[in-house]
Short mmCIF file of C-alpha atoms in Angstrom, two decimals:
data_model
loop_
_atom_site.label_atom_id
_atom_site.label_comp_id
_atom_site.label_asym_id
_atom_site.label_seq_id
_atom_site.Cartn_x
_atom_site.Cartn_y
_atom_site.Cartn_z
CA MET A 843 -6.96 91.85 131.82
CA ARG A 844 -4.16 94.19 132.55
CA ARG A 845 -2.47 96.24 129.69
CA LEU A 846 1.55 95.13 129.94
CA ILE A 847 2.48 97.79 127.46
CA ALA A 848 2.15 101.02 129.23
CA PRO A 849 1.80 104.35 127.36
CA LYS A 850 4.80 105.66 128.91
CA VAL A 851 7.01 102.92 127.44
CA SER A 852 5.86 103.92 123.93
CA SER A 853 6.92 107.58 125.04
CA ARG A 854 10.48 106.35 125.82
CA ILE A 855 10.59 104.33 122.24
CA ALA A 856 9.76 107.93 120.58
CA SER A 857 12.49 109.74 122.68
CA HIS A 858 15.03 107.24 121.63
CA ARG A 859 14.25 107.57 118.10
CA HIS A 860 15.34 111.17 118.15
CA THR A 861 18.94 110.19 120.14
CA ARG A 862 20.00 107.23 118.41
CA ARG A 863 20.79 106.70 114.54
CA VAL A 864 23.03 104.19 112.48
CA VAL A 865 25.83 105.18 110.40
CA ASN A 866 28.51 103.16 108.26
CA SER A 867 31.22 101.66 110.36
CA PRO A 868 34.57 103.88 109.88
CA ILE A 869 36.49 100.63 109.92
CA THR A 870 34.47 98.53 107.25
CA PRO A 871 34.31 99.12 103.39
CA THR A 872 31.37 101.06 102.44
CA THR A 873 31.16 98.65 99.26
CA SER A 874 27.64 97.03 98.69
CA HIS A 875 28.52 93.74 99.38
CA SER A 876 30.37 94.24 102.47
CA LEU A 877 29.08 92.65 105.87
CA SER A 878 26.43 94.83 107.46
CA THR A 879 28.03 96.71 110.47
CA SER A 880 26.68 99.68 112.24
CA VAL A 881 27.82 102.25 115.02
CA VAL A 882 25.20 103.79 117.10
CA HIS A 883 25.66 107.44 118.17
CA ASP A 884 24.26 108.04 121.81
CA HIS A 885 23.56 111.92 122.37
CA SER A 886 22.20 111.23 125.71
CA ASP A 887 23.14 112.79 129.15
CA HIS A 888 26.16 110.73 129.04
CA GLY A 889 27.68 112.80 126.21
CA ASP A 890 28.42 112.25 122.92
CA LEU A 891 29.94 108.56 122.99
CA GLU A 892 30.33 106.07 119.80
CA HIS A 893 30.15 102.55 120.62
CA ARG A 894 29.09 99.54 118.84
CA MET A 895 25.58 97.64 119.94
CA PRO A 896 25.08 94.20 118.96
CA VAL A 897 21.85 93.47 117.07
CA THR A 898 20.70 91.04 119.67
CA LYS A 899 21.20 93.86 122.41
CA PHE A 900 17.68 95.29 122.94
CA THR A 901 16.61 98.26 124.58
CA GLU A 902 14.65 98.52 127.99
CA ASP A 903 11.49 98.82 126.31
CA GLU A 904 12.11 96.09 123.73
CA GLU A 905 13.18 93.96 126.66
CA MET A 906 9.95 94.99 128.53
CA VAL A 907 7.92 93.88 125.57
CA ARG A 908 9.38 90.38 125.11
CA ASP A 909 9.32 89.67 128.36
CA ALA A 910 5.52 90.76 128.90
CA ALA A 911 4.73 88.62 125.91
CA ARG A 912 6.70 85.78 127.24
CA MET A 913 4.73 85.73 130.49
CA TRP A 914 1.53 86.41 128.96
CA ALA A 915 2.00 83.34 126.46
CA ASN A 916 3.05 81.21 129.23
CA GLN A 917 0.29 82.00 131.50
CA GLU A 918 -2.68 82.68 129.19
CA VAL A 919 -2.10 80.68 126.07
CA LYS A 920 -0.13 77.68 126.85
CA PRO A 921 -2.91 75.84 129.13
CA PHE A 922 -4.93 75.82 125.79
CA VAL A 923 -2.74 75.19 122.97
CA ARG A 924 -3.61 71.45 122.76
CA GLU A 925 -7.11 72.22 122.87
CA MET A 926 -7.01 74.94 120.19
CA ASP A 927 -5.00 72.73 117.93
CA ASN A 928 -7.26 70.10 117.94
CA GLU A 929 -10.55 72.14 117.81
CA CYS A 930 -8.48 74.09 114.95
CA LYS A 931 -9.85 77.25 116.37
CA THR A 932 -8.09 80.22 118.37
CA ARG A 933 -10.02 80.52 121.76
CA PRO A 934 -11.87 84.24 121.68
CA GLU A 935 -10.53 85.02 124.96
CA VAL A 936 -6.90 84.55 123.79
CA ILE A 937 -7.40 87.08 120.84
CA GLN A 938 -9.10 89.57 123.04
CA GLY A 939 -6.04 89.11 125.47
CA LEU A 940 -3.86 90.06 122.50
CA PHE A 941 -5.73 93.39 122.08
CA ASP A 942 -5.84 93.92 125.70
CA HIS A 943 -2.20 93.70 126.08
CA GLY A 944 -1.14 96.12 123.20
CA PHE A 945 0.31 93.41 120.93
CA MET A 946 -2.32 93.94 117.99
CA GLY A 947 -1.26 97.65 117.75
CA MET A 948 2.84 97.44 117.97
CA GLU A 949 3.73 100.07 115.51
CA ILE A 950 0.46 101.73 115.20
CA PRO A 951 0.93 105.50 116.82
CA GLU A 952 -0.60 106.27 120.18
CA GLU A 953 -2.58 108.95 118.54
CA TYR A 954 -4.56 106.07 117.04
CA GLY A 955 -4.60 104.05 119.90
CA GLY A 956 -1.74 101.69 119.15
CA SER A 957 1.40 100.91 121.30
CA GLY A 958 3.48 103.16 119.45
CA MET A 959 6.37 100.73 119.42
CA ASN A 960 9.02 99.78 116.92
CA PHE A 961 9.70 96.85 114.47
CA THR A 962 12.16 94.97 116.60
CA SER A 963 9.51 95.00 119.47
CA ALA A 964 6.72 93.58 117.00
CA CYS A 965 9.13 90.78 115.89
CA LEU A 966 10.32 90.09 119.50
CA VAL A 967 6.52 89.48 120.56
CA VAL A 968 6.07 87.09 117.53
CA GLU A 969 9.08 85.08 118.55
CA GLU A 970 7.83 85.06 121.99
CA LEU A 971 4.59 83.83 121.21
CA SER A 972 6.03 81.17 118.84
CA ARG A 973 7.74 79.77 121.81
CA VAL A 974 4.41 78.61 123.00
CA ASP A 975 1.80 78.63 119.96
CA PRO A 976 2.73 79.46 116.59
CA SER A 977 -0.60 79.74 115.41
CA VAL A 978 -1.11 82.73 117.81
CA SER A 979 1.88 84.18 116.62
CA ILE A 980 1.07 84.30 112.76
CA LEU A 981 -2.20 85.97 113.74
CA VAL A 982 -0.34 88.81 115.28
CA ASP A 983 2.46 88.68 112.54
CA ILE A 984 0.05 89.27 109.69
CA HIS A 985 -1.98 92.00 111.51
CA ASN A 986 1.31 94.07 112.55
CA THR A 987 3.69 93.71 109.59
CA LEU A 988 1.30 93.55 107.01
CA THR A 989 -1.93 95.08 107.14
CA ASN A 990 -1.11 97.79 110.07
CA ASN A 991 1.95 98.65 108.36
CA ALA A 992 0.35 98.82 104.71
CA ILE A 993 -2.15 101.51 106.33
CA ARG A 994 0.54 103.48 108.19
CA PHE A 995 2.79 103.73 104.90
CA TRP A 996 0.18 104.34 102.32
CA GLY A 997 -3.44 104.70 103.76
CA SER A 998 -4.97 108.06 103.33
CA GLU A 999 -5.51 110.19 106.54
CA GLU A 1000 -9.35 109.09 106.31
CA LEU A 1001 -8.49 105.26 106.21
CA LYS A 1002 -5.96 105.74 109.17
CA GLU A 1003 -8.75 107.48 111.21
CA LYS A 1004 -10.97 104.78 110.32
CA TRP A 1005 -8.86 101.56 110.76
CA LEU A 1006 -5.74 102.21 112.98
CA PRO A 1007 -7.90 102.37 116.07
CA ARG A 1008 -9.85 99.42 115.73
CA LEU A 1009 -6.81 97.53 114.35
CA ALA A 1010 -5.18 98.69 117.67
CA THR A 1011 -8.15 97.55 120.02
CA ASP A 1012 -10.79 95.08 118.61
CA CYS A 1013 -10.39 94.45 114.96
CA VAL A 1014 -8.26 91.45 113.24
CA SER A 1015 -7.23 91.76 109.91
CA SER A 1016 -6.57 89.59 106.89
CA PHE A 1017 -4.27 89.91 103.90
CA ALA A 1018 -6.02 88.52 100.87
CA LEU A 1019 -3.60 88.12 98.01
CA SER A 1020 -3.09 84.47 97.05
CA GLU A 1021 -5.67 82.77 94.56
CA ALA A 1022 -5.93 79.28 93.10
CA GLY A 1023 -3.60 80.20 89.95
CA SER A 1024 -1.56 83.09 91.69
CA GLY A 1025 0.70 81.59 94.54
CA THR A 1026 4.25 82.38 93.89
CA ASP A 1027 3.22 84.23 90.78
CA ALA A 1028 0.76 86.64 92.75
CA PHE A 1029 0.68 88.91 90.18
CA ALA A 1030 -1.41 86.59 87.87
CA MET A 1031 -4.36 87.09 89.99
CA LYS A 1032 -7.74 86.96 88.41
CA THR A 1033 -9.66 88.84 90.91
CA THR A 1034 -11.03 92.08 89.29
CA ALA A 1035 -12.11 95.40 90.57
CA ALA A 1036 -14.17 97.14 88.18
CA PRO A 1037 -14.61 101.00 88.59
CA SER A 1038 -17.96 102.55 88.35
CA ASP A 1039 -18.85 105.13 85.65
CA ASP A 1040 -18.42 107.99 88.09
CA GLY A 1041 -15.40 106.57 89.70
CA SER A 1042 -16.88 106.65 93.06
CA TYR A 1043 -16.61 102.89 93.71
CA TYR A 1044 -15.23 99.69 92.79
CA THR A 1045 -17.01 96.33 92.14
CA LEU A 1046 -14.73 93.36 93.35
CA ASN A 1047 -15.21 89.85 91.96
CA GLY A 1048 -12.97 86.88 92.72
CA GLU A 1049 -11.78 84.23 94.98
CA LYS A 1050 -8.99 84.29 97.29
CA LEU A 1051 -7.45 81.27 98.74
CA TRP A 1052 -5.42 80.13 101.85
CA ILE A 1053 -6.28 83.37 103.60
CA SER A 1054 -5.09 83.58 107.15
CA ASN A 1055 -6.81 85.22 110.08
CA SER A 1056 -10.15 85.21 107.62
CA LYS A 1057 -12.60 83.73 110.25
CA GLU A 1058 -11.69 86.27 112.50
CA ALA A 1059 -11.09 88.98 110.25
CA GLY A 1060 -13.15 92.33 110.76
CA VAL A 1061 -11.43 93.72 107.37
CA PHE A 1062 -9.63 92.55 104.38
CA LEU A 1063 -6.60 94.15 102.79
CA VAL A 1064 -7.68 92.73 99.34
CA PHE A 1065 -5.33 93.15 96.10
CA ALA A 1066 -7.35 93.01 92.94
CA ASN A 1067 -6.83 94.23 89.25
CA ALA A 1068 -8.59 97.20 88.20
CA ASP A 1069 -7.23 97.30 84.69
CA HIS A 1070 -5.93 93.92 83.16
CA SER A 1071 -5.12 95.69 80.11
CA GLN A 1072 -2.18 97.63 82.33
CA LYS A 1073 -1.28 93.67 83.66
CA HIS A 1074 0.39 93.82 87.03
CA ARG A 1075 0.38 97.81 86.94
CA GLY A 1076 -3.57 97.43 87.44
CA ILE A 1077 -3.24 95.86 90.58
CA THR A 1078 -4.77 97.95 93.34
CA ALA A 1079 -5.19 97.54 97.01
CA PHE A 1080 -8.40 97.87 99.14
CA MET A 1081 -9.56 98.04 102.69
CA VAL A 1082 -12.65 95.81 102.68
CA ASP A 1083 -14.95 95.69 105.79
CA ALA A 1084 -15.81 91.82 106.45
CA ASN A 1085 -19.51 92.77 106.84
CA THR A 1086 -19.96 94.38 103.42
CA GLU A 1087 -22.26 92.30 101.26
CA GLY A 1088 -20.97 89.53 99.00
CA VAL A 1089 -18.05 88.87 101.12
CA HIS A 1090 -18.19 85.22 101.95
CA VAL A 1091 -15.58 83.27 103.90
CA GLY A 1092 -15.29 79.50 103.41
CA ASN A 1093 -14.76 76.72 105.48
CA THR A 1094 -11.49 76.22 107.54
CA GLU A 1095 -8.84 74.25 105.42
CA LYS A 1096 -7.56 71.27 107.39
CA LYS A 1097 -3.94 71.82 107.42
CA LEU A 1098 -0.65 69.72 108.58
CA GLY A 1099 0.11 72.55 111.17
CA LEU A 1100 -0.99 75.76 112.52
CA ARG A 1101 -4.34 74.34 112.97
CA ALA A 1102 -5.62 76.93 115.47
CA SER A 1103 -5.01 79.67 112.71
CA SER A 1104 -7.67 80.08 110.44
CA THR A 1105 -6.93 79.64 106.62
CA CYS A 1106 -10.13 79.82 104.39
CA PRO A 1107 -11.35 80.77 100.92
CA VAL A 1108 -12.55 83.86 100.57
CA VAL A 1109 -15.08 84.96 97.89
CA PHE A 1110 -15.94 88.63 96.59
CA ASP A 1111 -18.93 88.45 95.04
CA ASN A 1112 -20.05 91.89 93.41
CA VAL A 1113 -18.65 93.76 96.50
CA LYS A 1114 -18.93 97.34 96.23
CA VAL A 1115 -16.16 99.14 97.87
CA ASP A 1116 -16.07 102.90 97.94
CA ALA A 1117 -13.22 104.78 96.25
CA VAL A 1118 -11.90 106.28 99.53
CA ASP A 1119 -11.08 102.64 100.51
CA VAL A 1120 -8.69 102.35 97.80
CA LEU A 1121 -5.18 101.91 99.95
CA GLY A 1122 -2.75 104.25 98.25
CA GLU A 1123 -2.80 105.10 94.62
CA VAL A 1124 -4.83 102.95 91.91
CA GLY A 1125 -2.35 100.62 90.22
CA LEU A 1126 0.55 100.64 92.72
CA GLY A 1127 -0.99 97.70 94.44
CA TYR A 1128 1.80 95.55 93.25
CA LYS A 1129 4.40 97.77 94.63
CA TYR A 1130 2.94 98.11 97.93
CA CYS A 1131 2.55 93.98 98.09
CA ILE A 1132 6.43 93.64 97.22
CA ASN A 1133 7.69 96.02 99.89
CA ILE A 1134 5.23 95.10 102.63
CA LEU A 1135 6.15 91.36 102.04
CA ASN A 1136 9.83 92.14 102.69
CA GLU A 1137 8.74 93.30 105.94
CA GLY A 1138 6.81 90.49 106.60
CA ARG A 1139 9.57 88.02 105.79
CA ILE A 1140 11.43 89.07 108.76
CA GLY A 1141 8.38 88.68 110.80
CA ILE A 1142 8.03 85.11 109.58
CA ALA A 1143 11.58 84.35 110.66
CA SER A 1144 10.90 85.56 114.24
CA GLN A 1145 8.22 83.06 114.21
CA GLN A 1146 10.46 80.21 113.09
CA ILE A 1147 13.02 81.30 115.49
CA GLY A 1148 10.42 81.14 118.26
CA ILE A 1149 9.62 77.64 116.96
CA ALA A 1150 13.29 76.60 117.21
CA LYS A 1151 13.47 77.97 120.69
CA GLY A 1152 10.21 76.37 121.72
CA CYS A 1153 11.49 72.77 120.64
CA PHE A 1154 14.58 73.59 123.02
CA ASP A 1155 12.23 74.35 125.82
CA VAL A 1156 10.40 71.24 125.53
CA ALA A 1157 13.26 68.77 124.94
CA MET A 1158 16.32 70.48 127.16
CA PRO A 1159 14.37 69.66 130.39
CA TYR A 1160 13.97 66.25 129.40
CA LEU A 1161 17.57 65.76 128.48
CA ASN A 1162 18.59 67.16 131.95
CA GLU A 1163 16.00 64.78 133.63
CA ARG A 1164 16.07 61.38 131.87
CA THR A 1165 18.78 58.98 132.86
CA GLN A 1166 19.99 55.95 130.62
CA PHE A 1167 23.14 53.81 131.77
CA GLY A 1168 23.32 56.03 134.86
CA THR A 1169 24.14 59.12 132.84
CA LYS A 1170 21.68 62.03 132.07
CA LEU A 1171 21.03 62.38 128.19
CA ALA A 1172 22.33 65.68 128.29
CA ASP A 1173 25.68 64.35 129.29
CA PHE A 1174 26.43 61.84 126.31
CA GLN A 1175 28.84 63.61 124.42
CA GLY A 1176 26.99 62.67 121.20
CA MET A 1177 24.27 64.37 122.49
CA GLU A 1178 26.06 67.44 123.58
CA HIS A 1179 27.24 67.87 119.97
CA GLN A 1180 23.93 67.78 118.71
CA TYR A 1181 22.07 70.36 120.71
CA ALA A 1182 25.15 72.79 120.79
CA GLN A 1183 25.10 72.60 116.65
CA ILE A 1184 21.49 73.32 116.92
CA ALA A 1185 21.84 76.15 119.44
CA THR A 1186 24.43 77.60 117.02
CA GLU A 1187 22.20 77.70 114.17
CA ILE A 1188 19.52 79.29 116.22
CA HIS A 1189 21.67 82.03 117.44
CA ALA A 1190 22.86 82.61 113.86
CA ALA A 1191 19.25 83.00 112.68
CA GLU A 1192 18.61 85.47 115.45
CA VAL A 1193 21.64 87.65 114.67
CA MET A 1194 20.65 87.76 110.95
CA THR A 1195 16.90 88.33 111.92
CA TYR A 1196 17.49 91.29 114.38
CA ASN A 1197 20.07 92.68 112.21
CA ALA A 1198 17.50 92.96 109.37
CA CYS A 1199 15.05 94.54 111.87
CA ARG A 1200 17.84 97.31 112.42
CA LEU A 1201 18.39 97.69 108.96
CA LYS A 1202 14.58 98.11 108.20
CA GLU A 1203 14.30 100.69 111.17
CA ASN A 1204 16.89 102.79 110.27
CA GLY A 1205 15.94 103.09 106.31
CA ILE A 1206 18.74 100.88 105.08
CA PRO A 1207 18.14 98.49 102.45
CA PHE A 1208 17.27 95.12 103.45
CA VAL A 1209 15.63 93.03 100.61
CA LYS A 1210 18.54 90.53 100.57
CA GLU A 1211 18.75 90.20 104.45
CA ALA A 1212 14.91 89.71 104.83
CA SER A 1213 15.19 86.72 101.89
CA MET A 1214 18.27 85.55 103.76
CA VAL A 1215 16.71 85.35 107.18
CA LYS A 1216 13.26 83.80 106.29
CA LEU A 1217 15.10 81.11 104.30
CA TYR A 1218 17.54 80.47 107.00
CA ALA A 1219 15.50 80.73 110.02
CA SER A 1220 12.78 78.26 108.48
CA GLN A 1221 15.54 75.60 107.74
CA VAL A 1222 16.59 75.95 111.38
CA ALA A 1223 13.21 75.47 112.49
CA GLU A 1224 12.87 72.10 110.60
CA LYS A 1225 16.09 70.86 111.99
CA ALA A 1226 15.61 71.92 115.52
CA ALA A 1227 12.15 70.41 115.39
CA SER A 1228 12.95 67.01 113.81
CA LYS A 1229 16.11 66.95 116.05
CA SER A 1230 14.33 67.45 119.19
CA ILE A 1231 11.50 64.55 118.64
CA GLU A 1232 14.59 62.50 118.21
CA TRP A 1233 16.21 63.52 121.35
CA LEU A 1234 13.14 63.04 123.14
CA GLY A 1235 12.63 59.27 121.74
CA GLY A 1236 9.26 57.71 121.81
CA VAL A 1237 7.52 60.56 123.97
CA GLY A 1238 8.50 62.83 121.12
CA PHE A 1239 6.45 61.10 118.90
CA THR A 1240 3.13 61.47 120.77
CA GLN A 1241 1.10 64.25 121.63
CA ASP A 1242 2.34 64.24 125.32
CA LEU A 1243 4.74 66.82 124.48
CA LEU A 1244 4.25 69.86 122.17
CA ALA A 1245 7.32 68.77 120.19
CA GLU A 1246 5.64 66.90 117.43
CA LYS A 1247 3.07 70.17 117.07
CA PHE A 1248 6.31 72.44 116.51
CA PHE A 1249 7.14 69.87 113.99
CA ARG A 1250 4.02 70.16 111.94
CA ASP A 1251 3.68 74.03 112.65
CA CYS A 1252 7.16 74.83 111.29
CA LYS A 1253 7.01 73.46 107.79
CA VAL A 1254 4.99 76.36 106.32
CA GLY A 1255 7.88 78.47 107.03
CA SER A 1256 9.08 77.65 103.89
CA ILE A 1257 5.94 78.02 101.90
CA TYR A 1258 4.25 81.21 102.89
CA GLU A 1259 5.19 84.62 102.27
CA GLY A 1260 7.53 83.39 99.86
CA THR A 1261 8.87 80.11 99.25
CA SER A 1262 12.28 79.10 99.84
CA ASN A 1263 13.29 78.76 96.23
CA ILE A 1264 11.72 82.61 95.79
CA GLN A 1265 14.12 83.49 98.71
CA LEU A 1266 16.84 82.17 96.75
CA GLN A 1267 16.03 83.99 93.73
CA THR A 1268 15.73 86.95 95.38
CA ILE A 1269 19.28 86.62 97.03
CA ALA A 1270 21.06 85.41 93.89
CA LYS A 1271 19.58 88.64 92.09
CA ARG A 1272 20.88 91.06 94.78
CA ILE A 1273 24.27 89.02 94.76
CA LYS A 1274 24.76 89.67 91.16
CA GLU A 1275 23.59 93.31 91.00
CA ASP A 1276 26.45 93.62 94.03
CA TYR A 1277 29.15 92.29 91.59
CA ARG A 1278 27.96 93.73 88.27
#
């Protein structure tokens, strides 16, 4: 298949990075609890002009990527959504298509074979894929916002050269953190990484649960404790080849939603991992985990927005076609009020999400905003999915339309990458810090 993200596009993105920056607004307070506001300085050929840019206004390159993902999802994924959901498996050609079109290496630099795009572009791809099949989008989201970025940020040059070219072209990754006794309390993990006497390798033992992408993964980013006496400060991150002896992927979980996304237990039985495959520094895995999940939460918000929009894509044409008592359903005032309300909430989630993207891209603290968008977007997706089924009536309750699938798929948005309660706790902590 034709690659939709051309190299010249990422070159233009690179040039934008050198000509655009975000500074504090001159007319808003700089206090830490003021609303996020930005001014973009454009030093292009048009002169040194100062103007505000809406966070939902995207660059030419970002729009191109978004449109490419939308077109590909509708043409190449949509015909197989129900089949993949029923068979609980993503078709291999769909996964290959993600690589062929550059969607699996969104922020990986071109020098490593990636698309060289920005974080906003990656989130736009996740959103567009979610409008068609959230199971496909979560594969892309985890791969880009968690594994790829972790290697980019903290990997040695040797690890980057070893894995980034493959992650951009042919190797699915998996993020192995959760365990039976360490879900929300992730740092209570029992998986161990015992160093050899000469320090040349580590031996991993333990079992991870609910690991997404695990059936398709060619590499696992594994978190294990190399020194339990140091508690969470012993947690270390490892890049583990899926073909390493002692790595065993269990049966796929039977889930409520996201059925085409493989979620399996993964056992590490005396798995030998070379010291050079440690990601970053020994004992800093807990910090890497916290930091990368903050970014991942914005990706999940993008997925949830895509689900909400997907519900509209299914329901609104029906409301404009279906007639009762001589009036189209969309024209009843009671119905107008309902879909107007949901559309407003979807837009609010969009503004919050892409504001968080811009904060992240410009090196501005975004932890509170990431938790807010993950929390709110998951709530909006649930509401949109539920309401769309009601609007569709009896047919919405059947598998004739995809509304019921979106209803099932969205629920995990309030669970994975930090439950809604954890997001509230994080938000509250930051608010207290602002006012102390």
